[in-house]
Tab-separated table of C-alpha atoms in Angstrom:
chain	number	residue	atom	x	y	z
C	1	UNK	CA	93.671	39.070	167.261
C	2	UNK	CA	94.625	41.820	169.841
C	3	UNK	CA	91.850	39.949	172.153
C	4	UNK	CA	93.259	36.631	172.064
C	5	UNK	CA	96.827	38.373	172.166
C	6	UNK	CA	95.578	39.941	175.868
C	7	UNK	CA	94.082	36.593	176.991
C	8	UNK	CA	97.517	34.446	176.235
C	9	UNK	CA	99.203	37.175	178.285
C	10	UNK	CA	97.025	37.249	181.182
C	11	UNK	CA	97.362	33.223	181.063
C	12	UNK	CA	100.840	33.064	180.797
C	13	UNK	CA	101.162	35.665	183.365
C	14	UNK	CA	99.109	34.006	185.678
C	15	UNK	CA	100.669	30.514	184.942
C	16	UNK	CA	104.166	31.820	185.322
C	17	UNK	CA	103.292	33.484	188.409
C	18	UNK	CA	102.161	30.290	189.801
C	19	UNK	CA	104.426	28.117	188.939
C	20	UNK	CA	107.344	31.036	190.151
C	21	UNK	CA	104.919	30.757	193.574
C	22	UNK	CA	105.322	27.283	193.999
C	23	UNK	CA	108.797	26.542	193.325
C	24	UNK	CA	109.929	29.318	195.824
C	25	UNK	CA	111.783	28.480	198.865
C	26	UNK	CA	109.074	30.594	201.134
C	27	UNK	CA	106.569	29.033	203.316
C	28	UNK	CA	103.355	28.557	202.425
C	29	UNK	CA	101.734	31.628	203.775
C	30	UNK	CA	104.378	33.807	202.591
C	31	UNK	CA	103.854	32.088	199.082
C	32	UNK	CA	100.183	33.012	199.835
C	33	UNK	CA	100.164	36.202	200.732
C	34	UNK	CA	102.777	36.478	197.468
C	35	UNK	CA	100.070	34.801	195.074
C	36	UNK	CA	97.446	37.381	196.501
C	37	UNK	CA	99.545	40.213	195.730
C	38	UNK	CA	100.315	39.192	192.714
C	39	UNK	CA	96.469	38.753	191.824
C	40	UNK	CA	95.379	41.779	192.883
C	41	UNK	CA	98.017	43.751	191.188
C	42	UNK	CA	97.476	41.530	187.720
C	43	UNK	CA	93.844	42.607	188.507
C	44	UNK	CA	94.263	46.422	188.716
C	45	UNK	CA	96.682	45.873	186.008
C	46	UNK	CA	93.376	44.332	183.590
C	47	UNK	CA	91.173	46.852	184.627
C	48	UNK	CA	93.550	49.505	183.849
C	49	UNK	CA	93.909	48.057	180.326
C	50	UNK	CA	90.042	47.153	180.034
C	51	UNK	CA	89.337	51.240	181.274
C	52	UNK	CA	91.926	52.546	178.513
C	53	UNK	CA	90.301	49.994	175.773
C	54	UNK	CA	86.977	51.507	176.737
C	55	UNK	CA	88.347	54.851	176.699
C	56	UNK	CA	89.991	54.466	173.180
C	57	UNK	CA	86.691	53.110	172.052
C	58	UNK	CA	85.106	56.129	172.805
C	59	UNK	CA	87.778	58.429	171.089
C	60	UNK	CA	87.303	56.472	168.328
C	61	UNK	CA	83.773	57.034	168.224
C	62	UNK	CA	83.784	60.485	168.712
C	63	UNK	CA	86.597	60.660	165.719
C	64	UNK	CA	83.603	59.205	163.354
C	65	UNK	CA	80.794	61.073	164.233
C	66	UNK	CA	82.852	64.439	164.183
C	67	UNK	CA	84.191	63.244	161.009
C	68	UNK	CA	80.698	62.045	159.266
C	69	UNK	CA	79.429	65.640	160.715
C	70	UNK	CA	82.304	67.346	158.557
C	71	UNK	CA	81.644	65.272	155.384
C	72	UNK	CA	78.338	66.254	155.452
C	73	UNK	CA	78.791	69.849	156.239
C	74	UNK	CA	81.477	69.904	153.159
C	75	UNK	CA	79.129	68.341	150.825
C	76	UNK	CA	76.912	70.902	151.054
C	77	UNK	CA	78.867	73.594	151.191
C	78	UNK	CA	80.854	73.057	147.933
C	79	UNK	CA	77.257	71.827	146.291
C	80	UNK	CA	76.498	75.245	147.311
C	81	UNK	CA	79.523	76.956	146.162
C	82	UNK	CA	79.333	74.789	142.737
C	83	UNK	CA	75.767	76.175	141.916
C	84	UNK	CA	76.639	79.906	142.941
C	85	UNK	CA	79.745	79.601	140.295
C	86	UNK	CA	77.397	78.108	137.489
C	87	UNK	CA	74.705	80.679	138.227
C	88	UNK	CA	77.262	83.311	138.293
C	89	UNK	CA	79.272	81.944	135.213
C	90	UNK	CA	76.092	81.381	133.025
C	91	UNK	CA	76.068	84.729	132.081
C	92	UNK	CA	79.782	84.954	130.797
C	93	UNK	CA	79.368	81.695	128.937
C	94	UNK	CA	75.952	82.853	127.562
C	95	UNK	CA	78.231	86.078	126.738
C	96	UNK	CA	81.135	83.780	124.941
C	97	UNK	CA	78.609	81.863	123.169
C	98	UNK	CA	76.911	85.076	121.443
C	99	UNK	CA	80.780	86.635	121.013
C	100	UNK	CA	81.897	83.111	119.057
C	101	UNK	CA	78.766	83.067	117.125
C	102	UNK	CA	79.712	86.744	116.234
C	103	UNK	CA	83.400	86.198	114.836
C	104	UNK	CA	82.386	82.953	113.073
C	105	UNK	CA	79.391	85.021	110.944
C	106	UNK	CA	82.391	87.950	110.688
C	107	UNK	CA	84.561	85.327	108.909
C	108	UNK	CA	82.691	84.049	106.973
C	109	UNK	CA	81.127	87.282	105.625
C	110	UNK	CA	85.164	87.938	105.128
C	111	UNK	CA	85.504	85.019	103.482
C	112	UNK	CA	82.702	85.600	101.165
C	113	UNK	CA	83.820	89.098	100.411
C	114	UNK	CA	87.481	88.680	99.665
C	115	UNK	CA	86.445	85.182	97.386
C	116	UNK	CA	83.773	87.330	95.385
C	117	UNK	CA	86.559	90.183	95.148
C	118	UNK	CA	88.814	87.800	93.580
């Protein structure tokens, strides 16, 4: 869309500017020397645009490869941090486990004492 966008402009800026040409009341080589002006500063005009395209093309592609380079290097460091917490957090869990294990045998010895007791 932006392409076909630049070519109508460049048309209807060249059409305009030949048409304005024409119907002027200068002679012919002053309408010539006019039209070439006018070309060659529509033509450093397009390059300018076509340099900053290419330019922004390259920004853009350094954005994605910079970015792809961080995803990757963020992946593996939380995959890393995520295994150091489970391997560090096994123990305590392991720990919990045996503690829960405890409390429900206390109970239930409780239970059984203070039911045979009544």
């Amino acid at each position: 869309m932006k392409l076909t966008f630049l070519k109508g402009l460049f048309v209807g800026s060249l059409v305009g500017g030949t048409i304005g040409l024409l119907k002027t009341p200068r002679s012919g080589k002053q309408n010539r020397e006019a039209f070439k002006d006018y070309i060659d500063e529509t033509t450093i005009l397009v390059e300018d645009v076509s340099n900053k395209v290419n330019d922004l093309k390259g920004a853009i592609t350094q954005l994605s490869n910079e970015s792809q380079s961080f995803a990757t290097t963020f992946t593996k460091e939380m995959n890393e941090t995520a295994q150091a917490f489970t391997y560090e957090a096994e123990p305590r869990l392991r720990r919990i486990q045996e503690q829960t294990e405890k409390l429900t045998t206390d109970i239930n010895d409780l239970n059984q004492a203070v039911s045979s007791d009544a």
